[in-house]
Amino acid sequence: MSQATLPPAIDRDSESEARQRHWVTSPLFGLLQSTNRVKTFLETTSSGFRGVAALLLLAVIAVFTDAALALSPAGRIIVDVILIGSLCAALAISIAHIFRNRFNPQQTARVLEERMNVTNSLFVNGVDFASAPGRNDSPQLRERTVRMADERAASISSLDVFPFTPLYKAIGVAGLATVAVLSTYFMAPRVYGMVVPRLLDPTGDHPPFTLVEFNVEITPDPIYHGRPAAITATLDGPERIEQAAVVFLGEGEDERVPMYPGEERQFVLQIEQAAQSRQFYIDTPRGRSQTMTLKVLEIPFIEEVRVAYEYPAYTGWSGQQHRLDGRGLRALEGTKITVAATSNIPLQGGQLILEATGEDATSQATVALTPHPAEPNTVSGTFPIEFSGRFELSIVSHKSVPSLEAVDGPLTVVPDRNPDVVIVSPGPYVVAVENWQVPVTIEAVDDVGISRMRLFRSVNGWGPNDVDVDFVQPQPNTARAQTEFDLPALGAGAGDLITYYVSAYDNHPSGRQFEDSETHTIQVISEEEYRQYARQQYQMEEMIAEFEAIREQLDELQQQREELLDELEELRKEMEASPEPTEEMLQKMEQLEEQLQQFSENAETLAKRLDERAEQLELYEVEEPYLELLRKLSDQLQQQSESASNVGESMQQMREQPLETLRKEEFLDAEQQFREENEPFSEQSQETLDSAAQDMELYQMADSLLSAADRMRSIISRQRELADRFGEIGDTESLTPDQQDRADRLAKEQELLEQDLQQTMQQMREAAEAAQERLPEMSQSALELCDKLGSMGVAEDQQTAASEARAGSGRPAHEAAESAAQKLESLQGECSNCQGAAEGMCDKLDGPLSLSQQRLEQCLNQLAQGRGIPGLGNKPGSGQGQQPGQSGMGGMNGQNGQPGSGQGQMPMWRPGQSFPGSQAAITVLGPHTMTEQMRESPSGRLGGDDRGRWIPFGTDEAPFGAESLNPETRDSTHSSAGQLRGVPVPYRDAAEAYFKRLAEER
């Protein structure tokens, strides 16, 4: 059906719906709706804030009314009703505002025209035409009016229709009311704190407001039945309270008990015996406190537990007693313990339960506690302590009421243990020089006391022989003894072995409680063996580092001396310009005195160290002129110290007597003498020291070349040994599995030996190049040897031997190893030796350390003894044992360093090795040989390896008489080494090559 044929009624309904949708979305409708919301918000909010202000003021009035009048419960209920009614009225007014301002377009349009001064009823007509147009209205007029109203509405904001001033005023009133409430609260917080609970709970037991502050303390806490108690009230406030009373609340009438004044503003009520729990409050003419409770526990409690100990008679200890504490019951086994418990009320009895733990967990005992006849509040019981565990103590009152809490704790029986004994010094392993006295210090401690000590000793397995040792007791349970082993008196000579230990006995009645110390060992060596050890620890590099450290200290002293001379010269000039010393000059003199004193002490300390060094054992021929040089330096430094001290003393006398001409002349003479005596700081002394340093460098160069030559000879010897071992598979074409395992092992050893050869050649070449200028013949010989080794293909033969052995070719491997051995042996005569080096060095040494050719050769031999290169004579394993008591080295076989088959059968641990089965350092006792009191210096002028040392000033340490052998004391890569400390000598080269190969692989 087309629109032209629609019934008139349907057409009108559709038009009405369209008009209604247009009206709801029109700007006029939106303006009217937002305006109505703004009007409702302003009226409701304003009335709400005014209501809040009124309620706050009413609340403040109510609070202060109760504070002033102390309203009764009925009065507080009336006040609460008024406040609640006011709150309900405020809520009703707000609801009425919301209901009255329901949205009415016509009414809102009129209000809008009035507020915006619209006189032509534009908005009212617009609402009428848009919402409900009449049938007779002109469509053009209706549309025109609606359009004009929408256009005008679009230009108006709902926020501009009503002023916000009333809202702001209402907010201000509420804010002022809030500020007033907060101000009164902060001014009188106690008023609110006491009154508000009364208004919130009008029928509750809340005290009225008072300016009196009640600080009530009930002691003790808790209170037990029959025990005294006290109620103490401290009353603070602006007014002084003269009287107070405690009001006890009861079911009938309340009981009022006056309190007695105590300290300032304090009242006390003493209760002799608290019988029952009661509620109370403190009442005064100016107010009362809150209600509190005096709680009384009507049960027994343990006030104190005391413990008494009666120790066993053999200890000699007097009895002790103390209050039981966290340690519990702890005593020596066999001690009788008495436990006494005191309660607050008379007791019927009690019990002490002892329960064992651990291995004796099944043991249990109960000790009955009986009342004391004279003290009905105390019960006690006695028992001997026999096991460890825990205890629990409980009591029962005279009315058979048990205590709520028991006292428990640990029960510990302390057994009488064996004593502890230790040999404090020397260490477990000692190497001592024959004809030496070895002091021994022993300490023992026991939980009760030491009765005796016995020393057991044996020489070369004979014994042990025992002897009682006298001791002193610094404390009753400790003992300290000092004795010594006189090696000559014991008949112990070089090569002998002394073992000893100590037994300490305590004073237990059984007499069987003792303990042995660890067994200590003393190996006796000859003086020559001791020298050999010392040479291993102190070689040319150490001597150079030591000399460099001395020169550094001399340089420091020279610098100090030059600074002092400059200041003394300046002081001399000031004295010439001013006959009478000024205050500034006197202060300068005092400072110079301190500097001179410091210089004198430094010079004297260094001189003392040089003297001590010069008195030490000579290890090398070169040390004779070297030590003589140190003695000379020491004398010169001592003279410098005395001269500086004289200048300081004369300056002090002149400062104390500035007008004495004699004092001034003495000072000038001392200063002139100090200036003229310039040894050892003169140019000639410096030249002498430089020449000595150059001599040391020459010795070090020769030592480096000889070290490389010794290693080369060792490699030649080891290659021959290895080639002979290759001969075991040399006649076999096809190797069995066992033979292949051996071939692989030989190949590994050949590879390591080849690496060692390469490193030794490099070391020899570097040493030769460094010494080429000063030792041309030795250097040239070493370089030619390196060139021949390279041209002869020794390394290639060694590599071939290893590869063929791994491939299972026995004959080619043996031939290659044999070829390498023969080539090396053909060059053995070209390796430098000490005699040839001495001949080449003799005319190069012209300084203070120069030696004759014979002594120079001996010095180089002595240096070689400290290197311990494997495979070169005097190596461990000669198997030459010694009989007990004879001088010499114990037998050691050549393969594995085990005891040899010598007649003595007593193994000898050489200096530089560890005792078998122990990692402990070996202590060496003998003449002073080392200068370990010198610390390391940042750099070395001669050594060049950061190993320089110095002698510290201001210390009084004596030179070390005992040296500790430590595997890390020396670097195995320096020129005089070629060894790894702690590794048996036959295996040091292999171990060194192995570790170097690992480093290269990284």
PDB file of N, CA and C in Angstrom, residues 139 157 252 291 471 557 567 663 759 778 843:
ATOM      1  N   PRO A 139       1.853  25.774  10.510  1.00  0.00           N
ATOM      2  CA  PRO A 139       3.147  25.008  10.459  1.00  0.00           C
ATOM      3  C   PRO A 139       4.321  25.935  10.286  1.00  0.00           C
ATOM      4  N   SER A 157      24.724  28.514  27.741  1.00  0.00           N
ATOM      5  CA  SER A 157      25.255  27.418  28.558  1.00  0.00           C
ATOM      6  C   SER A 157      24.444  27.326  29.844  1.00  0.00           C
ATOM      7  N   GLY A 252      26.679  -5.108  95.563  1.00  0.00           N
ATOM      8  CA  GLY A 252      25.853  -4.210  96.371  1.00  0.00           C
ATOM      9  C   GLY A 252      26.441  -2.815  96.356  1.00  0.00           C
ATOM     10  N   THR A 291      37.186   2.515  84.465  1.00  0.00           N
ATOM     11  CA  THR A 291      37.116   1.314  85.296  1.00  0.00           C
ATOM     12  C   THR A 291      38.211   0.340  84.870  1.00  0.00           C
ATOM     13  N   PHE A 471     107.009 -28.628  85.064  1.00  0.00           N
ATOM     14  CA  PHE A 471     106.119 -27.653  84.430  1.00  0.00           C
ATOM     15  C   PHE A 471     105.621 -26.656  85.467  1.00  0.00           C
ATOM     16  N   LEU A 557     117.753   7.571  52.361  1.00  0.00           N
ATOM     17  CA  LEU A 557     118.516   8.285  53.387  1.00  0.00           C
ATOM     18  C   LEU A 557     119.276   9.466  52.791  1.00  0.00           C
ATOM     19  N   GLU A 567     117.901  22.688  54.665  1.00  0.00           N
ATOM     20  CA  GLU A 567     117.229  23.417  55.742  1.00  0.00           C
ATOM     21  C   GLU A 567     118.240  23.935  56.759  1.00  0.00           C
ATOM     22  N   ARG A 663     126.888  27.765  72.738  1.00  0.00           N
ATOM     23  CA  ARG A 663     125.938  26.797  72.181  1.00  0.00           C
ATOM     24  C   ARG A 663     125.813  26.972  70.671  1.00  0.00           C
ATOM     25  N   GLN A 759     112.224 -25.424  25.220  1.00  0.00           N
ATOM     26  CA  GLN A 759     112.246 -24.357  26.220  1.00  0.00           C
ATOM     27  C   GLN A 759     113.663 -24.078  26.701  1.00  0.00           C
ATOM     28  N   MET A 778     131.330 -17.118  26.358  1.00  0.00           N
ATOM     29  CA  MET A 778     130.269 -18.011  26.821  1.00  0.00           C
ATOM     30  C   MET A 778     129.010 -17.859  25.979  1.00  0.00           C
ATOM     31  N   ASP A 843     138.705 -11.937  33.927  1.00  0.00           N
ATOM     32  CA  ASP A 843     139.201 -10.619  33.536  1.00  0.00           C
ATOM     33  C   ASP A 843     138.078  -9.610  33.359  1.00  0.00           C
TER      34      ASP A 843
END
